[in-house]
Short mmCIF file of C-alpha atoms in Angstrom, two decimals:
data_model
loop_
_atom_site.label_atom_id
_atom_site.label_comp_id
_atom_site.label_asym_id
_atom_site.label_seq_id
_atom_site.Cartn_x
_atom_site.Cartn_y
_atom_site.Cartn_z
CA MET V 296 127.52 133.95 67.72
CA GLU V 297 125.68 131.36 69.80
CA LEU V 298 125.16 128.32 67.61
CA PHE V 299 124.27 125.35 69.80
CA ARG V 300 122.34 124.77 72.96
CA VAL V 301 123.35 121.57 74.75
CA ILE V 302 120.27 119.42 75.41
CA LYS V 303 122.26 116.41 76.66
CA PRO V 304 126.03 116.62 77.20
CA GLY V 305 126.93 112.98 76.47
CA PHE V 306 129.42 111.00 78.57
CA PHE V 307 132.40 113.34 78.26
CA THR V 308 132.29 116.04 75.57
CA THR V 309 134.98 118.72 75.56
CA VAL V 310 136.24 121.53 73.33
CA GLN V 311 139.66 120.65 71.84
CA ASP V 312 142.05 122.12 69.28
CA LEU V 313 145.60 121.00 68.41
CA GLY V 314 146.80 121.61 71.95
CA ARG V 315 148.63 123.92 74.30
CA HIS V 316 152.28 123.99 73.27
CA GLY V 317 155.20 125.61 75.05
CA PHE V 318 154.09 125.24 78.68
CA LEU V 319 155.32 121.76 79.64
CA ARG V 320 158.06 123.31 81.78
CA PHE V 321 155.33 124.95 83.91
CA GLY V 322 153.67 121.57 84.42
CA VAL V 323 150.90 122.32 81.88
CA PRO V 324 149.99 119.30 79.70
CA ILE V 325 149.69 119.58 75.93
CA SER V 326 146.00 118.49 75.81
CA GLY V 327 144.25 118.90 72.42
CA ALA V 328 142.38 116.45 70.23
CA MET V 329 143.30 112.83 71.03
CA ASP V 330 142.79 111.57 67.44
CA LYS V 331 144.57 114.11 65.25
CA TYR V 332 143.47 112.42 62.02
CA ALA V 333 139.70 112.48 62.63
CA PHE V 334 140.00 115.98 64.11
CA THR V 335 141.88 117.33 61.08
CA CYS V 336 139.40 115.73 58.69
CA ALA V 337 136.41 117.25 60.53
CA ASN V 338 137.89 120.74 60.25
CA ALA V 339 138.76 120.24 56.57
CA LEU V 340 135.17 119.20 55.79
CA VAL V 341 133.87 122.60 56.93
CA GLY V 342 136.71 124.63 55.41
CA ASN V 343 138.31 125.47 58.76
CA GLN V 344 141.95 126.04 59.50
CA ALA V 345 143.64 122.92 60.85
CA ASP V 346 143.74 124.14 64.46
CA SER V 347 140.12 125.33 64.80
CA ALA V 348 138.44 124.10 67.97
CA CYS V 349 135.96 121.20 67.70
CA LEU V 350 133.88 119.17 70.11
CA GLU V 351 135.52 115.90 71.13
CA VAL V 352 132.82 113.33 71.91
CA THR V 353 133.63 110.26 74.04
CA LEU V 354 131.77 106.90 73.90
CA ILE V 355 128.29 108.41 74.35
CA GLY V 356 127.56 111.52 72.35
CA PRO V 357 125.59 114.70 73.06
CA GLU V 358 122.32 116.10 71.80
CA LEU V 359 122.44 119.65 70.50
CA GLU V 360 119.92 122.18 69.23
CA ALA V 361 121.09 124.46 66.40
CA LEU V 362 120.30 128.11 67.17
CA ASP V 363 121.16 129.18 63.62
CA ASP V 364 121.94 127.73 60.18
CA ALA V 365 125.40 126.20 59.97
CA GLN V 366 127.68 123.75 58.23
CA ILE V 367 129.04 121.02 60.43
CA ALA V 368 130.90 117.72 60.03
CA ILE V 369 131.27 114.70 62.30
CA THR V 370 134.19 112.26 62.01
CA GLY V 371 135.84 109.58 64.13
CA ALA V 372 134.20 106.77 66.10
CA ASP V 373 131.38 104.86 64.45
CA PHE V 374 128.33 106.63 65.96
CA SER V 375 124.75 106.76 64.69
CA VAL V 376 123.90 110.44 64.35
CA THR V 377 120.52 111.93 63.52
CA VAL V 378 119.31 115.40 62.59
CA ASN V 379 115.62 115.72 63.52
CA GLN V 380 115.60 111.92 63.91
CA ASN V 381 116.80 111.30 60.34
CA SER V 382 120.09 109.43 60.04
CA VAL V 383 122.95 111.50 58.66
CA PRO V 384 126.33 110.31 57.38
CA LEU V 385 129.62 110.87 59.17
CA TRP V 386 132.80 112.02 57.36
CA GLN V 387 130.99 114.61 55.19
CA THR V 388 129.71 118.18 55.36
CA LEU V 389 126.21 118.54 56.81
CA SER V 390 123.97 121.60 56.58
CA VAL V 391 121.85 122.19 59.66
CA LYS V 392 119.08 124.76 59.99
CA LYS V 393 117.98 126.85 62.92
CA GLY V 394 115.94 124.67 65.26
CA ASP V 395 117.42 121.36 64.07
CA LYS V 396 118.22 118.78 66.73
CA ILE V 397 121.49 116.91 66.26
CA ALA V 398 121.63 113.72 68.29
CA PHE V 399 124.26 111.02 68.81
CA VAL V 400 122.17 107.89 69.27
CA GLY V 401 123.39 105.30 71.77
CA SER V 402 127.10 104.66 72.01
CA ALA V 403 129.78 104.26 69.35
CA ARG V 404 129.83 100.79 67.73
CA ASN V 405 133.58 100.94 67.16
CA GLY V 406 136.13 103.49 68.21
CA CYS V 407 135.98 105.79 71.23
CA ARG V 408 136.00 109.43 70.11
CA ALA V 409 134.21 111.51 67.48
CA TYR V 410 134.81 115.11 66.43
CA LEU V 411 132.12 117.64 65.61
CA ALA V 412 133.52 120.56 63.64
CA VAL V 413 131.56 123.67 62.80
CA GLU V 414 132.35 126.23 60.14
CA GLY V 415 134.40 129.00 61.78
CA GLY V 416 135.41 126.86 64.76
CA ILE V 417 134.17 126.90 68.34
CA ASP V 418 134.63 130.20 70.13
CA VAL V 419 135.97 129.87 73.66
CA PRO V 420 138.70 132.00 75.27
CA VAL V 421 142.29 131.19 74.30
CA ILE V 422 144.11 130.20 77.51
CA LEU V 423 147.91 129.83 77.29
CA GLY V 424 147.71 129.73 73.52
CA SER V 425 144.93 127.14 73.14
CA ARG V 426 141.17 126.63 73.33
CA SER V 427 141.58 123.03 74.53
CA THR V 428 139.77 121.95 77.66
CA TYR V 429 142.03 120.65 80.43
CA VAL V 430 139.56 119.30 82.95
CA ARG V 431 141.99 118.37 85.74
CA GLY V 432 143.44 121.88 85.70
CA GLY V 433 139.98 123.43 85.36
CA PHE V 434 140.81 125.74 82.45
CA GLY V 435 140.33 125.96 78.70
CA GLY V 436 137.20 125.09 76.72
CA ILE V 437 133.95 125.94 78.46
CA GLU V 438 134.88 126.91 82.04
CA GLY V 439 137.56 124.22 82.13
CA ARG V 440 135.04 121.38 82.18
CA ALA V 441 133.12 118.91 80.03
CA LEU V 442 129.84 120.14 78.50
CA LYS V 443 126.68 120.12 80.60
CA SER V 444 123.01 120.52 79.74
CA GLY V 445 122.03 124.11 79.01
CA ASP V 446 125.49 125.22 77.84
CA LEU V 447 125.49 127.61 74.90
CA ILE V 448 128.26 127.01 72.38
CA ARG V 449 129.55 129.99 70.43
CA VAL V 450 131.30 129.89 67.06
CA LEU V 451 133.71 132.25 65.34
CA GLU V 452 133.02 133.96 62.02
CA PRO V 453 134.25 131.76 59.15
CA HIS V 454 137.35 133.03 57.34
CA LEU V 455 135.72 132.49 53.98
CA PRO V 456 132.16 131.43 53.34
CA HIS V 457 132.18 127.69 52.86
CA GLU V 458 129.56 126.64 50.34
CA THR V 459 130.88 123.26 49.31
CA ASN V 460 129.50 119.92 50.30
CA LEU V 461 132.57 117.79 50.89
CA VAL V 462 132.78 114.04 51.26
CA THR V 463 135.73 112.02 52.56
CA PRO V 464 136.70 109.34 50.01
CA SER V 465 136.15 105.87 51.48
CA ASP V 466 139.83 104.94 51.37
CA LEU V 467 140.52 107.83 53.77
CA ILE V 468 137.93 106.70 56.33
CA PRO V 469 139.64 104.51 58.93
CA SER V 470 137.89 101.43 60.30
CA TYR V 471 138.37 100.98 64.01
CA GLU V 472 138.93 97.41 65.08
CA LYS V 473 139.07 95.89 68.55
CA GLU V 474 142.81 95.32 68.31
CA PHE V 475 145.28 98.16 67.85
CA THR V 476 148.87 97.70 66.74
CA VAL V 477 151.12 100.68 67.38
CA ASN V 478 154.80 101.31 66.73
CA ALA V 479 157.09 102.29 69.57
CA VAL V 480 160.71 103.39 69.91
CA MET V 481 162.61 101.76 72.79
CA GLY V 482 163.42 103.83 75.84
CA PRO V 483 164.38 106.18 77.24
CA GLN V 484 164.71 103.89 80.29
CA GLU V 485 164.74 100.40 78.78
CA ASP V 486 167.91 99.60 80.78
CA VAL V 487 165.74 99.31 83.91
CA PHE V 488 164.11 96.16 82.49
CA THR V 489 165.44 92.65 81.97
CA ALA V 490 165.74 91.27 78.42
CA GLU V 491 162.74 89.02 79.26
CA GLY V 492 160.77 92.08 80.43
CA ILE V 493 161.36 93.87 77.13
CA GLU V 494 160.50 90.68 75.21
CA THR V 495 157.26 90.38 77.23
CA PHE V 496 156.26 93.96 76.43
CA PHE V 497 156.73 93.58 72.67
CA SER V 498 155.28 90.07 72.37
CA SER V 499 152.17 90.35 74.56
CA THR V 500 148.68 91.67 73.88
CA TYR V 501 147.47 94.16 76.48
CA THR V 502 143.89 95.10 77.29
CA VAL V 503 142.69 98.68 77.79
CA THR V 504 141.16 98.89 81.30
CA PRO V 505 138.24 101.13 82.35
CA GLU V 506 140.81 103.27 84.25
CA SER V 507 141.72 104.95 80.98
CA ASP V 508 141.08 108.55 80.02
CA ARG V 509 142.61 111.54 78.24
CA MET V 510 145.52 111.46 80.70
CA GLY V 511 146.55 107.89 80.09
CA TYR V 512 145.54 104.36 79.18
CA ARG V 513 146.10 101.90 81.98
CA LEU V 514 146.69 98.48 80.44
CA ASP V 515 146.27 94.98 81.81
CA GLY V 516 148.30 91.97 80.70
CA ALA V 517 151.64 90.26 81.15
CA VAL V 518 153.87 91.66 83.90
CA ILE V 519 157.04 93.36 82.62
CA GLU V 520 160.08 92.27 84.59
CA ARG V 521 162.50 94.82 86.01
CA LYS V 522 166.14 94.36 87.01
CA VAL V 523 165.79 96.36 90.26
CA MET V 524 162.85 97.98 91.99
CA SER V 525 164.58 101.21 93.06
CA GLU V 526 162.73 104.49 92.61
CA LEU V 527 163.90 106.68 89.73
CA VAL V 528 164.48 110.40 89.86
CA THR V 529 161.49 112.21 88.37
CA ASP V 530 161.89 113.32 84.77
CA ALA V 531 159.76 114.72 81.97
CA LEU V 532 156.87 112.89 80.29
CA ILE V 533 155.13 113.38 76.97
CA PRO V 534 152.13 111.72 75.29
CA GLY V 535 153.13 108.31 73.95
CA ALA V 536 155.52 107.47 76.78
CA VAL V 537 154.85 103.99 78.22
CA GLN V 538 155.46 103.96 81.96
CA VAL V 539 155.69 100.67 83.82
CA LEU V 540 154.20 100.79 87.31
CA GLY V 541 155.45 98.92 90.37
CA SER V 542 152.92 96.19 89.51
CA GLY V 543 154.73 95.60 86.20
CA LYS V 544 151.68 96.77 84.19
CA PRO V 545 152.08 99.53 81.60
CA ILE V 546 150.35 102.91 81.31
CA VAL V 547 150.40 104.73 77.95
CA LEU V 548 150.36 108.48 78.45
CA MET V 549 147.88 110.37 76.29
CA ALA V 550 147.05 114.01 75.44
CA ASP V 551 146.48 115.24 79.03
CA ALA V 552 149.60 113.43 80.32
CA GLN V 553 151.14 114.78 83.49
CA THR V 554 154.40 116.54 82.60
CA SER V 555 156.74 114.50 84.80
CA GLY V 556 156.90 111.23 86.65
CA GLY V 557 159.20 108.77 88.35
CA TYR V 558 158.16 105.45 86.81
CA PRO V 559 160.55 104.01 84.19
CA LYS V 560 159.57 104.39 80.53
CA ILE V 561 160.17 101.20 78.59
CA ALA V 562 159.23 102.69 75.20
CA THR V 563 157.56 105.67 73.54
CA ILE V 564 154.78 105.22 70.98
CA THR V 565 155.04 107.18 67.73
CA THR V 566 152.96 110.33 67.19
CA ALA V 567 150.77 108.56 64.61
CA GLY V 568 150.40 105.58 66.95
CA VAL V 569 149.18 107.73 69.86
CA SER V 570 146.64 109.36 67.55
CA ARG V 571 145.30 105.97 66.43
CA LEU V 572 145.29 104.55 69.95
CA ALA V 573 142.95 107.42 70.91
CA GLN V 574 140.16 105.32 69.34
CA ALA V 575 140.80 102.34 71.65
CA ARG V 576 138.18 101.87 74.34
CA PRO V 577 138.05 99.79 77.51
CA GLY V 578 138.22 96.11 76.58
CA ASP V 579 140.07 96.72 73.30
CA ARG V 580 143.50 95.14 72.85
CA VAL V 581 146.87 96.75 72.11
CA ARG V 582 150.08 95.32 70.70
CA PHE V 583 153.38 97.19 70.56
CA VAL V 584 155.83 96.79 67.70
CA LYS V 585 159.44 97.81 68.23
CA VAL V 586 160.68 100.13 65.48
CA SER V 587 163.94 102.00 64.92
CA LEU V 588 164.07 105.78 65.28
CA THR V 589 164.65 105.97 61.52
CA HIS V 590 161.41 104.08 60.92
CA ALA V 591 159.54 106.21 63.50
CA ARG V 592 160.79 109.40 61.88
CA ALA V 593 159.64 108.25 58.44
CA GLU V 594 156.23 107.41 59.95
CA PHE V 595 156.00 110.90 61.49
CA LEU V 596 156.81 112.57 58.17
CA GLU V 597 154.24 110.40 56.37
CA PHE V 598 151.57 111.12 59.02
CA ASN V 599 152.25 114.83 58.68
CA ARG V 600 152.04 114.57 54.87
CA VAL V 601 148.68 112.78 55.13
CA LEU V 602 147.27 115.35 57.58
CA SER V 603 148.37 118.36 55.56
CA GLY V 604 147.09 116.78 52.32
CA LEU V 605 143.67 115.76 53.69
CA ALA V 606 141.78 118.92 52.70
CA ALA V 607 142.90 118.58 49.08
CA ARG V 608 141.69 114.99 48.86
CA LEU V 609 138.10 115.62 49.95
CA ILE V 610 135.56 115.33 47.13
CA GLY V 611 133.18 118.22 46.41
CA GLN V 612 129.61 117.46 45.39
CA PRO V 613 126.33 119.39 45.21
CA PHE V 614 124.06 119.42 48.28
CA MET B 272 177.06 112.69 87.87
CA PHE B 273 178.09 111.18 84.54
CA SER B 274 181.40 112.24 83.03
CA SER B 275 179.44 113.45 80.04
CA PRO B 276 175.66 113.62 79.50
CA LYS B 277 173.81 110.69 77.94
CA TYR B 278 171.40 111.14 75.03
CA ALA B 279 168.38 108.96 74.30
CA PRO B 280 165.43 109.31 71.94
CA MET B 281 161.97 109.56 73.51
CA GLY B 282 159.69 108.64 70.62
CA ASP B 283 159.77 110.32 67.22
CA ARG B 284 159.86 113.93 68.38
CA ALA B 285 161.73 114.25 71.67
CA LEU B 286 165.08 113.43 73.16
CA LEU B 287 166.21 113.12 76.75
CA VAL B 288 169.59 114.41 77.90
CA LYS B 289 170.62 112.79 81.19
CA PHE B 290 173.27 114.35 83.41
CA GLY B 291 173.00 111.90 86.30
CA GLU B 292 170.60 109.82 88.32
CA SER B 293 170.24 111.66 91.60
CA ILE B 294 168.78 114.76 93.20
CA ASP B 295 171.84 116.96 93.31
CA LEU B 296 172.25 120.73 92.93
CA ASP B 297 175.32 120.48 90.67
CA ILE B 298 173.59 118.04 88.33
CA ASN B 299 170.43 120.16 88.28
CA ARG B 300 172.51 123.29 87.53
CA LYS B 301 173.84 121.58 84.40
CA VAL B 302 170.28 120.74 83.31
CA HIS B 303 169.28 124.41 83.55
CA MET B 304 172.50 125.56 81.85
CA LEU B 305 171.79 123.37 78.83
CA ASN B 306 168.18 124.63 78.85
CA ARG B 307 169.45 128.21 78.78
CA ALA B 308 172.00 127.38 76.08
CA ILE B 309 169.24 126.05 73.82
CA GLU B 310 166.99 129.04 74.56
CA GLN B 311 169.70 131.62 73.94
CA THR B 312 171.09 130.11 70.76
CA LYS B 313 167.62 129.38 69.38
CA ILE B 314 168.44 125.99 67.90
CA VAL B 315 166.33 125.38 64.80
CA GLY B 316 163.47 122.94 65.27
CA VAL B 317 163.37 122.91 69.09
CA GLU B 318 159.81 123.63 70.23
CA GLU B 319 160.22 123.42 73.98
CA CYS B 320 162.47 122.03 76.70
CA VAL B 321 161.43 120.49 80.00
CA PRO B 322 164.06 120.60 82.75
CA ALA B 323 163.80 117.96 85.49
CA TYR B 324 166.09 117.03 88.41
CA ALA B 325 168.82 115.39 86.38
CA SER B 326 167.60 115.47 82.79
CA LEU B 327 166.39 117.81 80.07
CA LEU B 328 163.66 116.80 77.63
CA VAL B 329 164.02 118.47 74.24
CA TYR B 330 160.75 118.42 72.26
CA TYR B 331 161.39 119.09 68.58
CA ASN B 332 159.69 119.34 65.22
CA PRO B 333 160.90 116.49 62.98
CA LEU B 334 160.00 118.58 59.91
CA LYS B 335 162.75 121.04 60.87
CA THR B 336 165.43 118.93 62.53
CA SER B 337 166.33 115.37 63.51
CA TYR B 338 167.52 113.46 66.56
CA GLU B 339 171.01 113.01 65.14
CA ARG B 340 171.35 116.66 64.18
CA LEU B 341 170.18 117.83 67.64
CA VAL B 342 172.54 115.50 69.51
CA TYR B 343 175.39 116.82 67.38
CA GLN B 344 174.42 120.42 68.19
CA LEU B 345 173.87 119.78 71.92
CA LYS B 346 177.21 117.97 72.26
CA ASP B 347 178.85 121.18 71.09
CA PHE B 348 177.68 122.87 74.31
CA GLU B 349 179.27 120.25 76.59
CA PRO B 350 182.73 121.86 77.06
CA ASN B 351 181.35 125.39 77.55
CA LEU B 352 178.16 124.75 79.51
CA ASP B 353 179.31 127.07 82.34
CA GLU B 354 178.92 130.05 80.02
CA PHE B 355 175.18 129.54 80.31
CA ASP B 356 174.98 129.66 84.11
CA ALA B 357 172.19 131.82 85.57
CA CYS B 358 173.45 135.40 85.49
CA THR B 359 170.86 136.75 87.89
CA GLU B 360 170.67 136.29 91.64
CA ALA B 361 168.19 133.60 92.70
CA ARG B 362 164.76 134.90 93.75
CA GLN B 363 163.85 134.48 97.42
CA VAL B 364 160.30 133.28 98.08
CA VAL B 365 158.70 132.94 101.51
CA VAL B 366 155.76 130.55 101.84
CA PRO B 367 153.53 131.17 104.87
CA THR B 368 152.36 127.76 106.08
CA VAL B 369 150.08 126.41 108.77
CA TYR B 370 151.70 123.19 110.04
CA GLY B 371 149.86 120.19 111.46
CA GLY B 372 146.27 119.72 112.56
CA GLU B 373 143.68 119.27 109.82
CA PHE B 374 146.01 121.07 107.37
CA GLY B 375 148.93 118.70 107.99
CA PRO B 376 147.51 115.24 108.69
CA ASP B 377 150.89 113.46 108.34
CA LEU B 378 152.92 115.77 110.60
CA ALA B 379 152.45 113.51 113.61
CA ASP B 380 153.58 110.41 111.67
CA VAL B 381 156.67 112.20 110.38
CA ALA B 382 157.53 113.21 113.95
CA LYS B 383 156.90 109.70 115.28
CA LEU B 384 159.02 108.02 112.56
CA HIS B 385 161.98 110.21 113.50
CA SER B 386 161.31 110.28 117.29
CA LEU B 387 160.89 114.06 117.17
CA THR B 388 158.26 116.40 118.59
CA LEU B 389 155.86 118.19 116.23
CA GLU B 390 157.64 121.45 117.03
CA GLU B 391 161.02 119.97 116.09
CA VAL B 392 159.74 118.79 112.69
CA ILE B 393 158.23 122.24 112.04
CA ARG B 394 161.46 123.94 113.09
CA ILE B 395 163.64 121.73 110.86
CA HIS B 396 161.32 122.02 107.84
CA SER B 397 160.94 125.81 108.14
CA GLU B 398 164.57 126.61 108.96
CA THR B 399 165.91 124.89 105.86
CA GLU B 400 166.35 126.89 102.67
CA TYR B 401 165.13 124.89 99.66
CA THR B 402 165.92 125.21 95.97
CA VAL B 403 163.29 124.72 93.27
CA TYR B 404 164.77 122.03 91.00
CA MET B 405 161.89 121.77 88.55
CA ILE B 406 158.16 122.38 87.97
CA GLY B 407 156.16 119.32 87.01
CA PHE B 408 153.65 116.58 87.74
CA ILE B 409 150.74 119.04 87.67
CA GLU B 410 150.66 122.69 86.67
CA GLY B 411 152.77 124.83 88.99
CA PHE B 412 153.95 122.05 91.35
CA PRO B 413 157.47 122.95 92.61
CA TYR B 414 159.84 120.05 93.30
CA MET B 415 162.16 121.35 96.02
CA GLY B 416 165.08 119.99 98.02
CA LYS B 417 166.78 119.00 99.96
CA VAL B 418 164.80 118.07 103.02
CA PRO B 419 167.29 117.21 105.80
CA ASP B 420 167.64 113.46 106.49
CA SER B 421 166.41 114.11 110.05
CA ILE B 422 162.83 114.59 108.72
CA ALA B 423 163.02 112.96 105.24
CA THR B 424 160.12 110.49 104.97
CA PRO B 425 159.09 108.14 102.16
CA ARG B 426 155.77 108.56 100.30
CA LEU B 427 152.58 107.04 101.70
CA GLU B 428 152.16 103.42 100.61
CA THR B 429 148.68 104.17 99.33
CA PRO B 430 148.29 107.60 97.75
CA ARG B 431 145.34 109.77 98.83
CA LEU B 432 142.65 110.36 96.22
CA LYS B 433 142.25 114.02 97.15
CA ILE B 434 144.82 116.41 98.50
CA PRO B 435 143.60 120.01 98.96
CA ALA B 436 145.22 122.90 97.06
CA GLY B 437 148.10 124.51 98.97
CA SER B 438 149.08 121.30 100.79
CA VAL B 439 152.79 121.13 101.68
CA GLY B 440 154.26 117.65 101.45
CA ILE B 441 157.43 115.64 101.92
CA ALA B 442 158.56 112.70 99.77
CA GLY B 443 162.00 111.41 100.71
CA ASN B 444 164.39 114.36 100.57
CA GLN B 445 161.95 116.39 98.47
CA THR B 446 159.35 118.90 99.55
CA GLY B 447 156.59 120.30 97.36
CA ILE B 448 153.28 122.16 97.32
CA TYR B 449 150.10 120.97 95.57
CA PRO B 450 148.83 123.95 93.49
CA CYS B 451 145.35 122.48 93.07
CA GLU B 452 143.32 119.61 94.46
CA SER B 453 144.87 116.39 93.23
CA PRO B 454 145.52 112.77 94.12
CA GLY B 455 148.97 112.22 95.60
CA GLY B 456 151.21 110.20 97.86
CA TRP B 457 153.36 112.83 99.55
CA ARG B 458 153.25 113.16 103.37
CA ILE B 459 151.19 116.27 104.04
CA ILE B 460 152.56 118.34 106.91
CA GLY B 461 150.91 121.73 106.34
CA ARG B 462 149.05 124.08 104.02
CA THR B 463 149.73 127.50 102.50
CA PRO B 464 147.14 130.05 101.32
CA VAL B 465 149.52 131.20 98.55
CA LYS B 466 148.27 130.74 94.98
CA LEU B 467 150.80 128.82 92.89
CA PHE B 468 149.26 128.78 89.44
CA ASN B 469 147.30 131.19 87.27
CA PRO B 470 146.64 130.14 83.65
CA TYR B 471 145.44 133.61 82.67
CA VAL B 472 148.92 135.20 82.60
CA GLN B 473 151.98 134.41 80.45
CA GLN B 474 154.17 133.38 83.42
CA PRO B 475 151.55 131.08 84.94
CA THR B 476 153.55 129.68 87.87
CA LEU B 477 154.61 131.38 91.09
CA PHE B 478 157.84 129.38 91.24
CA GLN B 479 160.67 129.04 88.76
CA PRO B 480 163.57 126.62 88.85
CA GLY B 481 166.46 128.08 90.86
CA ASP B 482 164.22 129.98 93.31
CA LYS B 483 165.27 129.83 96.97
CA VAL B 484 162.30 129.00 99.19
CA ARG B 485 161.63 129.17 102.92
CA PHE B 486 158.48 128.14 104.77
CA LYS B 487 157.26 130.51 107.50
CA PRO B 488 155.02 128.97 110.17
CA ILE B 489 151.76 130.90 110.62
CA ILE B 490 148.56 130.29 112.60
CA LYS B 491 145.15 129.53 111.13
CA ALA B 492 143.82 133.09 111.61
CA GLU B 493 146.70 134.42 109.49
CA PHE B 494 146.01 131.72 106.88
CA GLU B 495 142.40 132.84 106.60
CA ALA B 496 143.36 136.52 106.43
CA LEU B 497 145.89 135.80 103.64
CA LEU B 498 143.36 133.69 101.77
CA LYS B 499 141.01 136.68 101.58
CA GLU B 500 143.69 138.96 100.07
#
């Protein structure tokens, strides 16, 4: 069923689900929603399964016309959103009627990405096991690209009719600041760096540069010293890996990370950390905290527990 | 090669097994043997493995296993890794390639750096049989070696912003083919009309690690005819 017509596409709006798993060895990135928490919450608010496809909105949001009645929810970055020019709240279920115009006004005040979930989930072809858009590869989502004006967005039939108006309790709504602190496990190539270089990385504040996207965040800040400048043999990369370039500046790999590379990796950010960092925007600051693998594992298990328990913690109330 | 592989965590849900630090067929064979061992024994909690030149990334689900448990299980394979050698003959793949001209803008530089003629570079590159060590960087990109020292050339100092799909490049002793338009720093010596990646099938890449590859020089008219097929 066609549900939305795109009036304005926004800066960079793509269809994303939980990602394309099992194809790294073919050079295919994982992709998927950058902020897993906001994404999961959006789906839960409309009664979707956790991996239903949503729209991922970046910095400047789209304007959409509803072609039918539907339940939607918007979570993530702190946008002003209107339906027919009336302000609507984020982080709760919204009912829209045929002909309604949903508009993201201006740019996000804090945070970088918002998620728009619709009951049933967005209907695009499943490519290599996922509906996620991978723009560089030109596949997934809508024709492998970001939305453009005039696009028609289809949705799947809901599994069960979803009649509840759900609200996210305030203690579950994150506030996005200008400074992000993320945990990272050392390595796997920390031996390439001097002790001072490693100290610099964990004690400095880095700034997110405008050359940052779904593939990676290029950071500016203190130069990380290496023992030798020899080239490494290419090995595999995953989201969260922190590569240090020849310039001594770090790049954090994100959801669309290339699958291999030859720059040394000083540390790897935790899964929960990568998800939170997805809300950092150019100009925001990042600090890295060294944690043990035991600590990182506990954080992963806790993050997973929070995500799988989100749906049960939403509060139902009458429309 | 290390006397025994080295294990290191890569974040909270992956580990890297390193067999060495160079581009070497024997090291790479061990990487693929361990990959096959994990596939065939279906180790609980492993979601996918990514073989590279000298290392294997093991991506796992921390709800089902742990780093310590996986290292313990993988170490068990060390003495008997040879049992997991490829049991099938390597596939032979021929890659028709137009060398030089607008399709190979760096061919002349490669020749000049080694005091060779264009024809000599083409002959050396196309007479060598290459092995696919790994697929990576971007979807379907085959990392192949070894390029003979007589034409091995370092990457460009400043990468190009756009390299056309099908471009054949050299970086040191490696040769590779760009499956789609992409930025890149490899020295481009030719272009093939062969399609390397198709996301709409379950085996999306033309190449697989272990494949034996030869480049066959063709002329532009043949390139255009093949492109239409």
